[in-house]
Short mmCIF file of C-alpha atoms in Angstrom, two decimals:
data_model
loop_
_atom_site.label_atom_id
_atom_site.label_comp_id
_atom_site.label_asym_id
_atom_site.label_seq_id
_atom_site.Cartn_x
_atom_site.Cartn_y
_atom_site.Cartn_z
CA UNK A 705 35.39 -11.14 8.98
CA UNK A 706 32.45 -9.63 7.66
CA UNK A 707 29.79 -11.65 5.33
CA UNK A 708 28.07 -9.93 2.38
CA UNK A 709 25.17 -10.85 1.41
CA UNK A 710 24.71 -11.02 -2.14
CA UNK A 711 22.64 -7.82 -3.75
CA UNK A 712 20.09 -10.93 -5.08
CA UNK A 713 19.20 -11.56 -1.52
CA UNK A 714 18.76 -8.15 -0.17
CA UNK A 715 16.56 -6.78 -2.72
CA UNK A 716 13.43 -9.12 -0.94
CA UNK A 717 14.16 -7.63 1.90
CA UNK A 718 14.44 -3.71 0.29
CA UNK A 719 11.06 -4.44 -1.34
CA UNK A 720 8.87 -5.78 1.89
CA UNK A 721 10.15 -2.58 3.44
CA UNK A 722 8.74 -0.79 0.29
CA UNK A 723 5.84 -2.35 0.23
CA UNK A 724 4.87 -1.92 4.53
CA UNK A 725 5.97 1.99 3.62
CA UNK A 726 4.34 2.87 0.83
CA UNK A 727 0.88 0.52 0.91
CA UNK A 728 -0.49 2.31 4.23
CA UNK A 729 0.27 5.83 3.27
CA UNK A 730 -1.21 5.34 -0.49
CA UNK A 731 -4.43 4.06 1.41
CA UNK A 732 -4.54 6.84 3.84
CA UNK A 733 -4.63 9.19 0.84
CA UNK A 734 -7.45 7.08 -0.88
CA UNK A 735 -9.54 7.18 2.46
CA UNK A 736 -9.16 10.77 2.62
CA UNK A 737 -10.92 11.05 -0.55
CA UNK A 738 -13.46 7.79 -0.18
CA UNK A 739 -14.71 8.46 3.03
CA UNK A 740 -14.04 12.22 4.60
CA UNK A 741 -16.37 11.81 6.71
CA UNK A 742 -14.10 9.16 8.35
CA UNK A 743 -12.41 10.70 11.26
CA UNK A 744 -8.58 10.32 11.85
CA UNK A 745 -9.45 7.87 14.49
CA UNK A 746 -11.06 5.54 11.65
CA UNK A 747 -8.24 6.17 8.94
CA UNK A 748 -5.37 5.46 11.49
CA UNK A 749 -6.96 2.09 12.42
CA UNK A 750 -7.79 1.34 8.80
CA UNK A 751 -3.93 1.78 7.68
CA UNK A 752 -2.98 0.09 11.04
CA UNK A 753 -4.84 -2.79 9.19
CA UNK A 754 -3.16 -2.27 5.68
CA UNK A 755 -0.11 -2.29 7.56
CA UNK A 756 -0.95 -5.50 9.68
CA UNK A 757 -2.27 -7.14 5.79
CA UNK A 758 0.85 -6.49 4.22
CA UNK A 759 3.02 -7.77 6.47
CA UNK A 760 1.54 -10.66 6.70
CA UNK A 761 1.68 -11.65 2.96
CA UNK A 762 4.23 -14.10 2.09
CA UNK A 763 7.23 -12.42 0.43
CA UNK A 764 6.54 -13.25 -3.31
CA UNK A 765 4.02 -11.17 -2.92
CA UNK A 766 4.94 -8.10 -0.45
CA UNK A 767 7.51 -7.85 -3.18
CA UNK A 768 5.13 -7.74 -6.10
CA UNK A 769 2.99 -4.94 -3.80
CA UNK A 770 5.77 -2.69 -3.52
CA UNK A 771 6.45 -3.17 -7.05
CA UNK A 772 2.55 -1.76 -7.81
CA UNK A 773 3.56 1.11 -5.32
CA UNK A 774 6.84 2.39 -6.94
CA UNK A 775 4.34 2.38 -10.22
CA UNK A 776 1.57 3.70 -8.52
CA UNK A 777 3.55 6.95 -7.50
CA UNK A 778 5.84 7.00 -11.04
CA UNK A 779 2.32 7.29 -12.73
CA UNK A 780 0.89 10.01 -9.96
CA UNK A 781 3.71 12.07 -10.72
CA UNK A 782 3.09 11.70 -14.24
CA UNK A 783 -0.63 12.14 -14.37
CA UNK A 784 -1.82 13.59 -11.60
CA UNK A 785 -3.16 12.92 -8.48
CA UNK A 786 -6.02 11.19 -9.88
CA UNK A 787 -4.47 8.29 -11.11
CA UNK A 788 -6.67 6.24 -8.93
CA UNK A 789 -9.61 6.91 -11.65
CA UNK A 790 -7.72 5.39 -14.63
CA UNK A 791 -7.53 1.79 -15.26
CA UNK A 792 -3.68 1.48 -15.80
CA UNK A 793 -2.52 -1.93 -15.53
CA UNK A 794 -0.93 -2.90 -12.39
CA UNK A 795 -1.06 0.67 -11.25
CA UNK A 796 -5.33 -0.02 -11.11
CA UNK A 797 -5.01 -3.17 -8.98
CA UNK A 798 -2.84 -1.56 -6.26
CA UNK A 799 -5.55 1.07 -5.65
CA UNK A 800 -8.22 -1.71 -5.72
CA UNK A 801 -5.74 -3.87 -2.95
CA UNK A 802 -5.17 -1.22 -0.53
CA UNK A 803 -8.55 0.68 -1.32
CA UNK A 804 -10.29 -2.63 -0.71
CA UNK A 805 -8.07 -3.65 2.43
CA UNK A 806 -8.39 0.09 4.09
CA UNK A 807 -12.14 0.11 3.23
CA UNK A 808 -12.17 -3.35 5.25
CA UNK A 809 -9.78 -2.32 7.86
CA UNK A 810 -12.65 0.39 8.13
CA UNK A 811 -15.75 -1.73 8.69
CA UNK A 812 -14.18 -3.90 11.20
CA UNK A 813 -13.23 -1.39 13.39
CA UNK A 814 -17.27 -0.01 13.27
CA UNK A 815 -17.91 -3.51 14.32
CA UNK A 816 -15.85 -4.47 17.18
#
């Protein structure tokens, strides 16, 4: 006998996955553009740490991340690819989060 689980409890679940998808390729883009002088090297280890940040948020808020994601790429599509420049609610606080983390993940890799 097989147990479903009840839609309510899988949609956590649905949107950590989100979220650890979507948070380190959004940054990867942003680093392209904030530092190209980065080389591929630097940006891998800087998602790596996105990655590593996000999964270690409790679930509340992995949840509320891949919200700002879906939005995030609804309003790319909408306005362009530089979204990152307008101050959109929500939408302008994911860029700062995983901006801000892959621009950290960044400088701690220069300093180990």
């Amino acid at each position: 006998m097989s147990v479903r689980r009840s839609p309510h409890r899988q949609l956590p679940g649905l949107l950590s996955r989100v979220a650890v998808a979507l948070a380190p390729k959004v940054t990867e883009a942003l680093l392209r553009v904030d530092l190209p002088e980065a080389s591929a090297e630097q940006r891998a280890a800087a998602v790596a740490h996105v990655r590593g940040a996000v999964l270690g948020m409790p679930d509340l808020l992995r949840c509320g991340v891949a919200v700002a994601a879906v939005g995030y790429l609804v309003a790319r599509r909408v306005l362009g690819p530089r979204v990152d420049r307008l101050n959109l609610p929500v939408v302008a606080e994911f860029v700062r989060l995983t901006r801000g983390l892959g621009l950290a993940g960044a400088v701690e890799r220069e300093r180990r």
